[in-house]
Coordinates of C-alpha atoms and ligand atoms in Angstrom, one line a residue:
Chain A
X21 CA 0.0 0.0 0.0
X22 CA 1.1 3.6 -0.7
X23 CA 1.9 5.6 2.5
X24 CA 4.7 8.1 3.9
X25 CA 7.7 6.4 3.8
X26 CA 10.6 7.6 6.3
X27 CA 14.1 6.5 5.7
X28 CA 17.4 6.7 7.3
X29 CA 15.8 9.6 9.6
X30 CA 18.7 11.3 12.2
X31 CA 18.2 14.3 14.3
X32 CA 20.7 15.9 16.9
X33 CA 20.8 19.0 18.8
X34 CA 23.7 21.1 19.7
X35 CA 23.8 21.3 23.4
X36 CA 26.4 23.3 25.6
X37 CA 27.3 20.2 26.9
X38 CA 27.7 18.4 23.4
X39 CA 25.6 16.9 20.7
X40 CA 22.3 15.0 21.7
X41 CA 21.7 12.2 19.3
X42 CA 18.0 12.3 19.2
X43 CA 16.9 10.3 16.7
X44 CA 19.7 7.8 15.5
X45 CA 17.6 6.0 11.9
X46 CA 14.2 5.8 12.2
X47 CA 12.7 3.9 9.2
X48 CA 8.9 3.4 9.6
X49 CA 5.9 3.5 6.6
X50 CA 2.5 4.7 7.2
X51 CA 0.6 3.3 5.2
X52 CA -2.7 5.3 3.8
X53 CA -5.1 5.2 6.1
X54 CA -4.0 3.6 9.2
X55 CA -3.1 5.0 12.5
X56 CA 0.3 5.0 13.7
X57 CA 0.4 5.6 17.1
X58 CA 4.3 6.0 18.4
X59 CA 5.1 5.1 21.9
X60 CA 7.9 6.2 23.9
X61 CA 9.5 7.4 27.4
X62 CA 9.3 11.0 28.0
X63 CA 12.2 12.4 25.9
X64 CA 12.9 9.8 23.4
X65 CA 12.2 12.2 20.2
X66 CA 8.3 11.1 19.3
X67 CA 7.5 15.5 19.3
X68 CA 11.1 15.9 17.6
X69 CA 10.1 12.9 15.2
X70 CA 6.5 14.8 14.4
X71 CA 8.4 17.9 13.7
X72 CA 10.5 16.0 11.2
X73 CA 7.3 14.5 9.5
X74 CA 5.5 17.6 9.7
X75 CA 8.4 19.7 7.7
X76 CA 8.8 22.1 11.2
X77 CA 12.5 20.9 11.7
X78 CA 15.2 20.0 9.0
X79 CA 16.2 16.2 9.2
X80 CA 20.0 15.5 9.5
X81 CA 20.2 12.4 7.3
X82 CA 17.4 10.2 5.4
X83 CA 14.3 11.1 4.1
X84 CA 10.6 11.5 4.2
X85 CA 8.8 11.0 1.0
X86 CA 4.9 11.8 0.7
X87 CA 2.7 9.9 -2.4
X88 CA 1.4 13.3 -3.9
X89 CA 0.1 16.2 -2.3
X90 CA -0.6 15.6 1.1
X91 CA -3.4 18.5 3.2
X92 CA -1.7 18.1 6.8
X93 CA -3.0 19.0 9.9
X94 CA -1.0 19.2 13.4
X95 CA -1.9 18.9 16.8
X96 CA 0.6 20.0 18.7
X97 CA 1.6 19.1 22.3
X98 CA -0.2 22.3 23.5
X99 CA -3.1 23.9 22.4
X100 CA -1.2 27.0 20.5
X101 CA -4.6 29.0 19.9
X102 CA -4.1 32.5 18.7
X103 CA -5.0 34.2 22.3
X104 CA -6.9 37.2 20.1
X105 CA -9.0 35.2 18.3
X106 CA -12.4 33.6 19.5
X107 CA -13.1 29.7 19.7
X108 CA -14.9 29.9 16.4
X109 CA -12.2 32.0 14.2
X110 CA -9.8 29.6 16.2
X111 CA -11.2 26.7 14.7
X112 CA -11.4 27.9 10.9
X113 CA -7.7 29.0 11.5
X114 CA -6.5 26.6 8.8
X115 CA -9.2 27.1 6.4
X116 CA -9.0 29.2 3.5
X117 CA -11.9 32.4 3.1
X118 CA -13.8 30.6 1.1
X119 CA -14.1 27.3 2.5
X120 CA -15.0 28.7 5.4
X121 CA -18.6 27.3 6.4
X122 CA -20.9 27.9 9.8
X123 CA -22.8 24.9 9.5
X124 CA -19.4 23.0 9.1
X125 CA -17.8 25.1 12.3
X126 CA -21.2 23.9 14.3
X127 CA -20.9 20.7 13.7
X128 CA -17.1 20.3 14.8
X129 CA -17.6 22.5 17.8
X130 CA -20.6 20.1 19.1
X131 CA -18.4 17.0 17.8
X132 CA -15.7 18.5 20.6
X133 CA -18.0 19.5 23.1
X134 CA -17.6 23.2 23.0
X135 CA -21.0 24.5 22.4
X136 CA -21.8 27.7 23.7
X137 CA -18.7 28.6 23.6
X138 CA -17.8 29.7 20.1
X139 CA -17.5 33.4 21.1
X140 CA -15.3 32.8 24.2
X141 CA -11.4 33.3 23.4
X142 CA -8.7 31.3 24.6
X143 CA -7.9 31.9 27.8
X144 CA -11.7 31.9 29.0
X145 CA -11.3 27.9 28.4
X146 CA -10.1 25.5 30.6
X147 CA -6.4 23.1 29.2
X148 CA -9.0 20.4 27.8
X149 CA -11.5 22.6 26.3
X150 CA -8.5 24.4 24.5
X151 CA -6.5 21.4 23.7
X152 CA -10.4 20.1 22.6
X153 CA -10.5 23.5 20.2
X154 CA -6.7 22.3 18.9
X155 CA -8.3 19.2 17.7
X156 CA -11.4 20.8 16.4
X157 CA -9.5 23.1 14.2
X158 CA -7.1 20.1 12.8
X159 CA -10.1 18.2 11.9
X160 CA -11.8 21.4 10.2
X161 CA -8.8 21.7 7.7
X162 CA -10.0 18.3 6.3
X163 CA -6.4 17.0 6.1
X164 CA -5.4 13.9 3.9
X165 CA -2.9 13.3 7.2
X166 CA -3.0 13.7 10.1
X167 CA -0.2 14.2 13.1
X168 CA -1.0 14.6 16.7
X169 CA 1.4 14.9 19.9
X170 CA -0.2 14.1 22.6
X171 CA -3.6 15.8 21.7
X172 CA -6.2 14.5 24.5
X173 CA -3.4 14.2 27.7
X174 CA -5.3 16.7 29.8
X175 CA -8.5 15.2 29.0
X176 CA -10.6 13.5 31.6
X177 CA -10.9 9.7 31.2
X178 CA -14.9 10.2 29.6
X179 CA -13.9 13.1 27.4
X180 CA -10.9 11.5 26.5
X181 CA -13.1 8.0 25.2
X182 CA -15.2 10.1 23.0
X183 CA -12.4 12.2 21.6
X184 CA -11.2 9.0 20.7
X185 CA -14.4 7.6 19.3
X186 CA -14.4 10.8 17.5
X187 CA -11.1 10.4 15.8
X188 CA -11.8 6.7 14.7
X189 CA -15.0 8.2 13.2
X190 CA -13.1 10.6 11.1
X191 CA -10.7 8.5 9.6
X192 CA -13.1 5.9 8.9
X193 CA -15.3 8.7 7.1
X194 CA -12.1 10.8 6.0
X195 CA -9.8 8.1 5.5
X196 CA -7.2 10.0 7.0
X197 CA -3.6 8.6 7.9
X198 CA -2.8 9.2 11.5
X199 CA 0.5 9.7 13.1
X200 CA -0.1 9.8 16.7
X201 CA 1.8 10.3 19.6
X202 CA 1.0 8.9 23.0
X203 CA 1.5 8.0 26.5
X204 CA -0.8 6.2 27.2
X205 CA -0.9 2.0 26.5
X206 CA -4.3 2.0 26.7
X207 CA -4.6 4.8 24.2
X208 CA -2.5 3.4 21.8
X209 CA -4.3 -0.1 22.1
X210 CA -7.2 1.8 21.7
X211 CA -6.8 3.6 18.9
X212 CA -3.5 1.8 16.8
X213 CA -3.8 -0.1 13.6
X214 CA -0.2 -0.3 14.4
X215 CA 1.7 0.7 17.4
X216 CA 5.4 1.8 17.3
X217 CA 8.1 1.7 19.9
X218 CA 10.6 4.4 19.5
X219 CA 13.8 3.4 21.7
X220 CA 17.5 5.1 21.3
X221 CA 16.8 7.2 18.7
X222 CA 15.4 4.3 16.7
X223 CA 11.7 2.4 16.2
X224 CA 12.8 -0.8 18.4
X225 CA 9.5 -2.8 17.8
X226 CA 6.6 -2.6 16.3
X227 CA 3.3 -4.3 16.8
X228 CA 0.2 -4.9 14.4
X229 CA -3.5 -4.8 16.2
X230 CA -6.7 -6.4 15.0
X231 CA -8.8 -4.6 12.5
X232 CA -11.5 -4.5 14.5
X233 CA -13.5 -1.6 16.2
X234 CA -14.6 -0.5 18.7
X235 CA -11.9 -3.0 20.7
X236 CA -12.2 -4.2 24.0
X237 CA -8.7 -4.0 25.2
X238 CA -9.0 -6.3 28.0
X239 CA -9.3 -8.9 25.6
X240 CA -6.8 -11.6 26.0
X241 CA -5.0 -10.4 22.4
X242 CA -4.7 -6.8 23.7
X243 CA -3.2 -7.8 27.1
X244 CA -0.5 -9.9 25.6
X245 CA 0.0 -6.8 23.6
X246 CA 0.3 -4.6 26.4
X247 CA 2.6 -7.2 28.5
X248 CA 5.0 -6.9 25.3
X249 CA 5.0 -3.2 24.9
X250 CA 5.6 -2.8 28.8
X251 CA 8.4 -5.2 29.2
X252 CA 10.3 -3.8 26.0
X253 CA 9.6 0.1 27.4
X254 CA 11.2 -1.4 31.2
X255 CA 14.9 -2.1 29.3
X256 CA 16.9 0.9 30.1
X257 CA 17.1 3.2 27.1
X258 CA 18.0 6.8 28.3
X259 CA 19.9 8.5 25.3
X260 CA 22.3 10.7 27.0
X261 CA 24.6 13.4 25.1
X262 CA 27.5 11.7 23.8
Chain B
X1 CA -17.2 55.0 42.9
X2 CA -13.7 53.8 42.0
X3 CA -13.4 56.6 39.3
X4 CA -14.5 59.2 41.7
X5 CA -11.8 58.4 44.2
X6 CA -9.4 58.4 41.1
X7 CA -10.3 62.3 40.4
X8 CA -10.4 63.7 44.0
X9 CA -6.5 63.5 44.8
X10 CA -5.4 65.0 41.2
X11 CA -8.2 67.8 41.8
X12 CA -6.6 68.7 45.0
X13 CA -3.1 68.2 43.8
X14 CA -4.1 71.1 41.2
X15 CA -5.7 73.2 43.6
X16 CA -2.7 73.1 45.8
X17 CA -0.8 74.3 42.8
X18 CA -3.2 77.3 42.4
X19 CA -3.1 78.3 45.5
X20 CA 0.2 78.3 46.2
X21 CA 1.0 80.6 42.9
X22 CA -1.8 82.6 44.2
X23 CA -0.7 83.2 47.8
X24 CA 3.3 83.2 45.9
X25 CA 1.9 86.8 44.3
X26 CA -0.4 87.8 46.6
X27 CA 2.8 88.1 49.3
X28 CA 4.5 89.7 46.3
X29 CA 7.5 87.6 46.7
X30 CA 8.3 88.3 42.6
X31 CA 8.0 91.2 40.1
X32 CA 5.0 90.4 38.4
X33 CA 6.9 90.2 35.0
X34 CA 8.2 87.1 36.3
X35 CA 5.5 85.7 37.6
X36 CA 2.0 87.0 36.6
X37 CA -0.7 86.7 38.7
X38 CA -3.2 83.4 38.2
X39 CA -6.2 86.1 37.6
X40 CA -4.1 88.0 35.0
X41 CA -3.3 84.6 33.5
X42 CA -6.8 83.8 33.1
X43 CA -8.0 86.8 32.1
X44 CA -5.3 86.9 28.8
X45 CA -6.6 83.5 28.6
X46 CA -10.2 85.0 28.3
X47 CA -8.6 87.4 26.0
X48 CA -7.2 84.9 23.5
X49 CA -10.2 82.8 23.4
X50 CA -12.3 85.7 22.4
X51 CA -9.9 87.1 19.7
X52 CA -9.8 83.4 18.7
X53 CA -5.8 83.3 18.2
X54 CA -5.4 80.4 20.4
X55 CA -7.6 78.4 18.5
X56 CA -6.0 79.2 15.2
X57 CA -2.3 78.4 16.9
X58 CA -4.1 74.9 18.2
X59 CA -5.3 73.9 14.6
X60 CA -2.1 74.8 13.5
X61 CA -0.3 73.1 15.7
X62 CA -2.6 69.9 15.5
X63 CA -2.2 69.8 11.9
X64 CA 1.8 69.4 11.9
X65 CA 1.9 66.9 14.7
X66 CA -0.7 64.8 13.0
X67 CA 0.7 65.0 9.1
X68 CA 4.3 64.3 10.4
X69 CA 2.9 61.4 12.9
X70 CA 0.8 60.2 10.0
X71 CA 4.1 59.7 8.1
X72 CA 6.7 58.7 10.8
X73 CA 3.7 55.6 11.6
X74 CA 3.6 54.9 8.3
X75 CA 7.4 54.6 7.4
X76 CA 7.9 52.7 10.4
X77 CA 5.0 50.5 9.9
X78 CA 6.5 50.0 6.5
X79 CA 10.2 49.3 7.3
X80 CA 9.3 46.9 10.0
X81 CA 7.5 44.8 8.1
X82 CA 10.1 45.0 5.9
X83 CA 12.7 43.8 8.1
X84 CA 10.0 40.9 8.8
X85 CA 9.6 39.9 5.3
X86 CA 13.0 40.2 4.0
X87 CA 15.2 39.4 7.4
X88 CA 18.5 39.6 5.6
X89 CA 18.3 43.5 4.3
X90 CA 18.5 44.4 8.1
X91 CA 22.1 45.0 8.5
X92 CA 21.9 47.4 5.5
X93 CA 19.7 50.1 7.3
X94 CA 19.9 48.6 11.0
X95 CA 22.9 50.7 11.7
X96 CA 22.0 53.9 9.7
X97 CA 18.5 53.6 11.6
X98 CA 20.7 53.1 15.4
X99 CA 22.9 55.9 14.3
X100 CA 20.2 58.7 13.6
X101 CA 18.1 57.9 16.8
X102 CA 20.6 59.2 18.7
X103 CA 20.9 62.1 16.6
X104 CA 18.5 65.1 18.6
X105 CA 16.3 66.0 15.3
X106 CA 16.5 69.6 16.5
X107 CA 20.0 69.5 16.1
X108 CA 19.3 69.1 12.6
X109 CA 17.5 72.3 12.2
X110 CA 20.0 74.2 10.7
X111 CA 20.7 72.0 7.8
X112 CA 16.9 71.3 7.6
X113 CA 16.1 75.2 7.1
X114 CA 19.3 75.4 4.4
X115 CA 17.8 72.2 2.4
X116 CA 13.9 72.5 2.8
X117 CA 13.6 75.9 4.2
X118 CA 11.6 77.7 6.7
X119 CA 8.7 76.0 5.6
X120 CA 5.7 73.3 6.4
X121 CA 8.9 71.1 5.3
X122 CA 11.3 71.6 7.7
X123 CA 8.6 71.2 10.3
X124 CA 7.1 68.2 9.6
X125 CA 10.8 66.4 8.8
X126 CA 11.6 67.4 12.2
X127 CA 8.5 65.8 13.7
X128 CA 9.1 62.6 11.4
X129 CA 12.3 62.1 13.1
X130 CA 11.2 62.7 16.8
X131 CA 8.0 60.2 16.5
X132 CA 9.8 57.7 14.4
X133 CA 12.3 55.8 16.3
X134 CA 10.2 55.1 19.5
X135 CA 7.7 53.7 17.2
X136 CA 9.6 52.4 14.8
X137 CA 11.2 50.1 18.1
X138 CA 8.1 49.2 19.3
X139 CA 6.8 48.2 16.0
X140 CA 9.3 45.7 15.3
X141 CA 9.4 44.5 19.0
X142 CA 5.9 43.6 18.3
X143 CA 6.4 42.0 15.1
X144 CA 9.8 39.9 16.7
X145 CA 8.4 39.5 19.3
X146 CA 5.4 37.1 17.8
X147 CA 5.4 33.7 19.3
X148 CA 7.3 31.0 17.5
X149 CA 4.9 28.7 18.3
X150 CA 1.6 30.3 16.6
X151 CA 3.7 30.9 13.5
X152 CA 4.4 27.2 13.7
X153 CA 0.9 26.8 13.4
X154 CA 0.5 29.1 10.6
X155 CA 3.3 27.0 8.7
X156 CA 1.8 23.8 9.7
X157 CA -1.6 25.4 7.7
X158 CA 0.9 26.1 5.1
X159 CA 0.5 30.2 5.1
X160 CA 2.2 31.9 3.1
X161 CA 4.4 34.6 4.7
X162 CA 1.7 37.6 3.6
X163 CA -1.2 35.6 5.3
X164 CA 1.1 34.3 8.6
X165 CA 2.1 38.2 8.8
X166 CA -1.8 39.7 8.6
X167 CA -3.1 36.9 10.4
X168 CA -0.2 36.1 13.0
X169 CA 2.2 38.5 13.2
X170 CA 0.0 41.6 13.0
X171 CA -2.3 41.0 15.6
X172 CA 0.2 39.6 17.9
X173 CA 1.8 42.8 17.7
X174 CA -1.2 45.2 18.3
X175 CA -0.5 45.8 22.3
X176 CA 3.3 46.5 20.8
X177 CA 2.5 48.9 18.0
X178 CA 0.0 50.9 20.1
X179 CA 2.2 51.9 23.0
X180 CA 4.7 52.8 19.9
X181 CA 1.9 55.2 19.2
X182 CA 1.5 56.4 22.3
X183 CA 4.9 56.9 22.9
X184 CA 5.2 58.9 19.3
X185 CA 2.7 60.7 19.7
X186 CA 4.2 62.3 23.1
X187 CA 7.5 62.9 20.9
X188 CA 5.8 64.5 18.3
X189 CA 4.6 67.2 20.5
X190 CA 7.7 67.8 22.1
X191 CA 9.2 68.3 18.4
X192 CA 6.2 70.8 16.8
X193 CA 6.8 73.0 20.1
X194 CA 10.3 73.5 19.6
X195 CA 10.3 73.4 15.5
X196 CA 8.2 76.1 15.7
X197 CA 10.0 78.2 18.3
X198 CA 13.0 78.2 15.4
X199 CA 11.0 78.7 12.3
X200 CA 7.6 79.7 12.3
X201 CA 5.0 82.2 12.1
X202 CA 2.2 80.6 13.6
X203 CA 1.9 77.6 16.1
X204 CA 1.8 77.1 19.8
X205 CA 5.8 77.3 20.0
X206 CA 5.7 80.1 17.8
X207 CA 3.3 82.1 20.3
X208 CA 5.5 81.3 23.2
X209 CA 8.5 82.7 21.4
X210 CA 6.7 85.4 20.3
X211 CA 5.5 86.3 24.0
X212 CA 8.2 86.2 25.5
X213 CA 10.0 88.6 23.3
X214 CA 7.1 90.7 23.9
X215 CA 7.7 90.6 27.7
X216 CA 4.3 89.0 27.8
X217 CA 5.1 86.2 30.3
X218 CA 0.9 85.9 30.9
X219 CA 1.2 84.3 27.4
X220 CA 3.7 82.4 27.8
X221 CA 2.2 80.3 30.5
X222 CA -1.2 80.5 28.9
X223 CA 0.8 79.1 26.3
X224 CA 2.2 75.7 28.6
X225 CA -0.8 75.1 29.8
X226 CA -2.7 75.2 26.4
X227 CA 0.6 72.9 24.9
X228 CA 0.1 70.9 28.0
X229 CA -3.7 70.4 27.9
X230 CA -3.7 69.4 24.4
X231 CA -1.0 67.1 24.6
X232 CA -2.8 65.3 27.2
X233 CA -6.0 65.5 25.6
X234 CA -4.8 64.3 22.3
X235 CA -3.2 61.2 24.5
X236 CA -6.7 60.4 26.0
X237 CA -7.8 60.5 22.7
X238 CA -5.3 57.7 21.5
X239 CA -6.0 56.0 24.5
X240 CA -9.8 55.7 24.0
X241 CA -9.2 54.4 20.3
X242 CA -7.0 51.7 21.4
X243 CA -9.6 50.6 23.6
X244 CA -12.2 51.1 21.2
X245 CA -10.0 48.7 18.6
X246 CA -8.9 46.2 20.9
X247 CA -11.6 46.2 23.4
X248 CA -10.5 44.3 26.4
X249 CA -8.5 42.0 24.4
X250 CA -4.9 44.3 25.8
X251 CA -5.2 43.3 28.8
X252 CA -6.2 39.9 29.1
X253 CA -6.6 37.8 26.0
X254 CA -2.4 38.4 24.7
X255 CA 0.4 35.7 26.5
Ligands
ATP316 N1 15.0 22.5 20.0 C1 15.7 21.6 20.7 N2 17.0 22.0 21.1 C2 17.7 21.1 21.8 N3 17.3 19.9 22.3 C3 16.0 19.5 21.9 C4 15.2 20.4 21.2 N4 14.0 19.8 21.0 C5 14.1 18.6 21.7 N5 15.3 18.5 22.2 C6 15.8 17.3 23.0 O1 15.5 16.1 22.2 C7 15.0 15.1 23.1 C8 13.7 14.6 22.6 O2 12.7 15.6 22.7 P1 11.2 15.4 22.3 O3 10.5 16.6 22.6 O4 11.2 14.8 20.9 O5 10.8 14.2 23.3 P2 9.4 13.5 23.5 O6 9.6 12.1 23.2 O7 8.4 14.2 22.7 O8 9.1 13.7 25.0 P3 7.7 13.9 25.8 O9 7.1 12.6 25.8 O10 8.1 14.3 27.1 O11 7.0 14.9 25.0 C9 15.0 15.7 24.5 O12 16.1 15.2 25.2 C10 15.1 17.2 24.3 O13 15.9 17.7 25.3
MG317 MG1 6.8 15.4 23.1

């Protein structure tokens, strides 16, 4: 299947204290349509890996190649709303004048729970409900792809579910790729079509989940899942400037 | 209730003034060439606004400081945003721009009257360059300044630079760009008053001059007081359209 294909990928950063090897030859494919969710410890490179994807940072080495013209849409780690615009205008950020359309806007801001709110600006909103506008104005751009870093951590478990349920629902109706970035096991067993490991700077496993959905991820297939994914994130892995 | 308690301690700080100038002159402490009486001050005051000279000298006045505003906001506005959309021209006119701030435009008056003469030119060059550099700073603070992580988002949307910089950049900079104003506008006062005491016929500066070497020192102070009421009225004014503009937004809404 056609898909993003990353090759080769490095990524350092000058430090005072020397160069950080961040990403060390990543080679992963996303394949139309899927979701990718990428799991890692906390400072492992999944954001710096997203801003490779996403074009924000200059790889080192390697490549990324798209299939055509990709529309891409980014949720970033933090909400990033423009404080002077409202909810609304917030949400049709990405879209051009003239695709701009108020039924459309309606419809994503009751998707995301934000009714009544459309004329409040940014910093009227609680972290989920702007994290939850984040998401809404991703999804409004219609993108062909997807990439999201961490978009529903300061959700509450209930708000988090039907985010999720949401996001299946657009990519079933969109077919969107994903690239997602999480946490969370349960998230990622959740939502994955395919679940990366990133480990020293490279993808150090990767697991393929049942098609099916919604998944019950107590089921005996998802908890041998999880046992792998948490015994291979437990091996030491710290990547330390060199 | 709040605004009423605001009001009280300036109105008493100005009657304390009075008086004291009052009981000053009363006790005849100075020749009253020096200092003229409050009452004599008022009544030439009276005087002026019935011959209607102080209104002309106000107009007048107004006129230069808002012509050579109007184009000091404009060529700052303009070479900002150039420096914004073309970031590697700024060493070419960064230095030439750093060297003439610290040049006092009135000491340029002498070359200014031999090139442009005594006229509207000269006067509103010398405003230009007293309004343009405090603006001119604050503009591209403001644009600089904008946070790299909403022009990240912008990128991410693909924008090209002319939307990121009317969508992004721009309003980002608002809070920036108006106390730039503010600050100019302040300057530009400061400049009219003392381009006109060098080469005028008519203005506020120019009747100061003009009193005093008529021994009229009533006039003069009519004269500050008049410079000084308008100055702080005109500043009110700017203040009230910038929260006309951006409403409670400058305040609150900007991180
Ligand atoms: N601009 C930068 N300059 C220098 N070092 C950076 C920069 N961005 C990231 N790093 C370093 O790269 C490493 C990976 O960072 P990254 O943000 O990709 O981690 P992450 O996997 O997203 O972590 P988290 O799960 O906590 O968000 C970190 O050690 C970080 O210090
Ligand atoms: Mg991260």
């Amino acid at each position: 299947m056609a898909g993003i294909e990353i090759r080769g990928l490095t990524k350092s950063y000058k430090m005072e204290s020397g160069t950080l090897q961040v990403l060390r030859g990543i080679e992963l494919t996303l394949p139309e349509g899927e979701i990718t969710v990428v799991l890692g410890k906390s400072g492992c490179g999944k954001t710096t890996l997203l801003r490779l994807v996403g074009g924000l940072e200059e790889p080192e080495n390697g490549e990324i190649r798209f299939p055509g013209e990709q529309k891409t849409a980014f949720v970033f780690q933090e909400p990033r709303l423009m404080p002077w615009l409202n909810v609304r205008d917030n949400i049709e950020f990405g879209q051009k004048k003239n695709q701009r359309n108020r039924e459309d806007t309606a419809r994503i801001i009751h998707t995301v729970g934000l009714d009544g709110f459309e004329k409040s600006k940014p910093h009227q909103l609680s972290g989920g409900m702007q994290q939850r506008t984040a998401l809404a104005r991703a999804l409004a751009y219609r993108p062909s792809f997807i990439m999201m870093d961490e978009p529903f951590a300061a959700l509450d478990h209930f708000t988090r579910e039907s985010m999720q349920q949401e996001l299946l629902r657009v990519r079933r109706e969109t077919d969107a790729s994903i690239l997602f970035v999480t946490h969370s096991i349960d998230e990622a067993l959740t939502l994955a079509d395919r679940i990366i490991l990133i480990s020293e700077g490279v993808v150090s496993a990767e697991y393929r989940l049942p098609q099916k959905q919604p998944r019950d991820i107590l089921c005996d297939e998802l908890i041998a899942v999880r046992r792998a994914i948490v015994s291979a994130l437990e091996k030491p892995n710290d990547s330390t400037p060199v | 209730m709040k605004k009423k308690n605001k009001w009280v301690p300036a109105l008493i700080g100005i009657a304390a003034i009075f008086a004291a100038w009052y009981f000053v002159c009363w006790a005849g402490i100075f020749n009253s060439y020096v200092l003229p009486s409050p009452q004599k001050v008022w009544a030439t005051f009276l005087k002026m606004l019935k011959t209607g000279e102080v209104f002309r000298d106000i107009a007048i006045s107004f006129g230069r400081v808002l012509r050579g505003f109007g184009i000091a906001f404009l060529l700052a506005f303009v070479i900002a945003a150039f420096r914004i959309f073309f970031p590697k021209s700024e060493p070419y006119y960064e230095y030439l721009i750093q060297f003439f701030r610290n040049v006092p435009p009135l000491s340029l008056i002498p070359l200014l009257i031999l090139w442009c003469g005594i006229g509207e030119t000269t006067k509103t060059v010398i405003i230009v360059l007293a309004s343009f550099f405090p603006m001119y700073l604050s503009i591209v603070k403001g644009f600089t300044g904008c946070d790299r992580k909403l022009l990240e988002v912008a990128r991410s949307f693909s924008y090209s630079p002319m939307r990121t910089f009317v969508r992004v950049i721009l309003p980002s900079a608002v809070p920036d760009i108006l106390v730039g104003m503010r600050t100019s506008l302040g300057y530009s006062w400061r400049a009219i008053i003392g381009a006109e005491m060098v080469a005028a016929s008519t203005g506020l500066g120019h009747m100061i001059l003009f009193a005093q070497q008529m021994s009229r020192t009533d006039k003069v102070i009519v004269g500050i007081f008049v410079i000084g009421t308008v100055g702080y009225g005109t500043d009110r004014l700017l203040g009230l359209l910038i929260r006309c503009f951006v409403g409670g937004t400058a305040q609150n809404g900007w991180n």
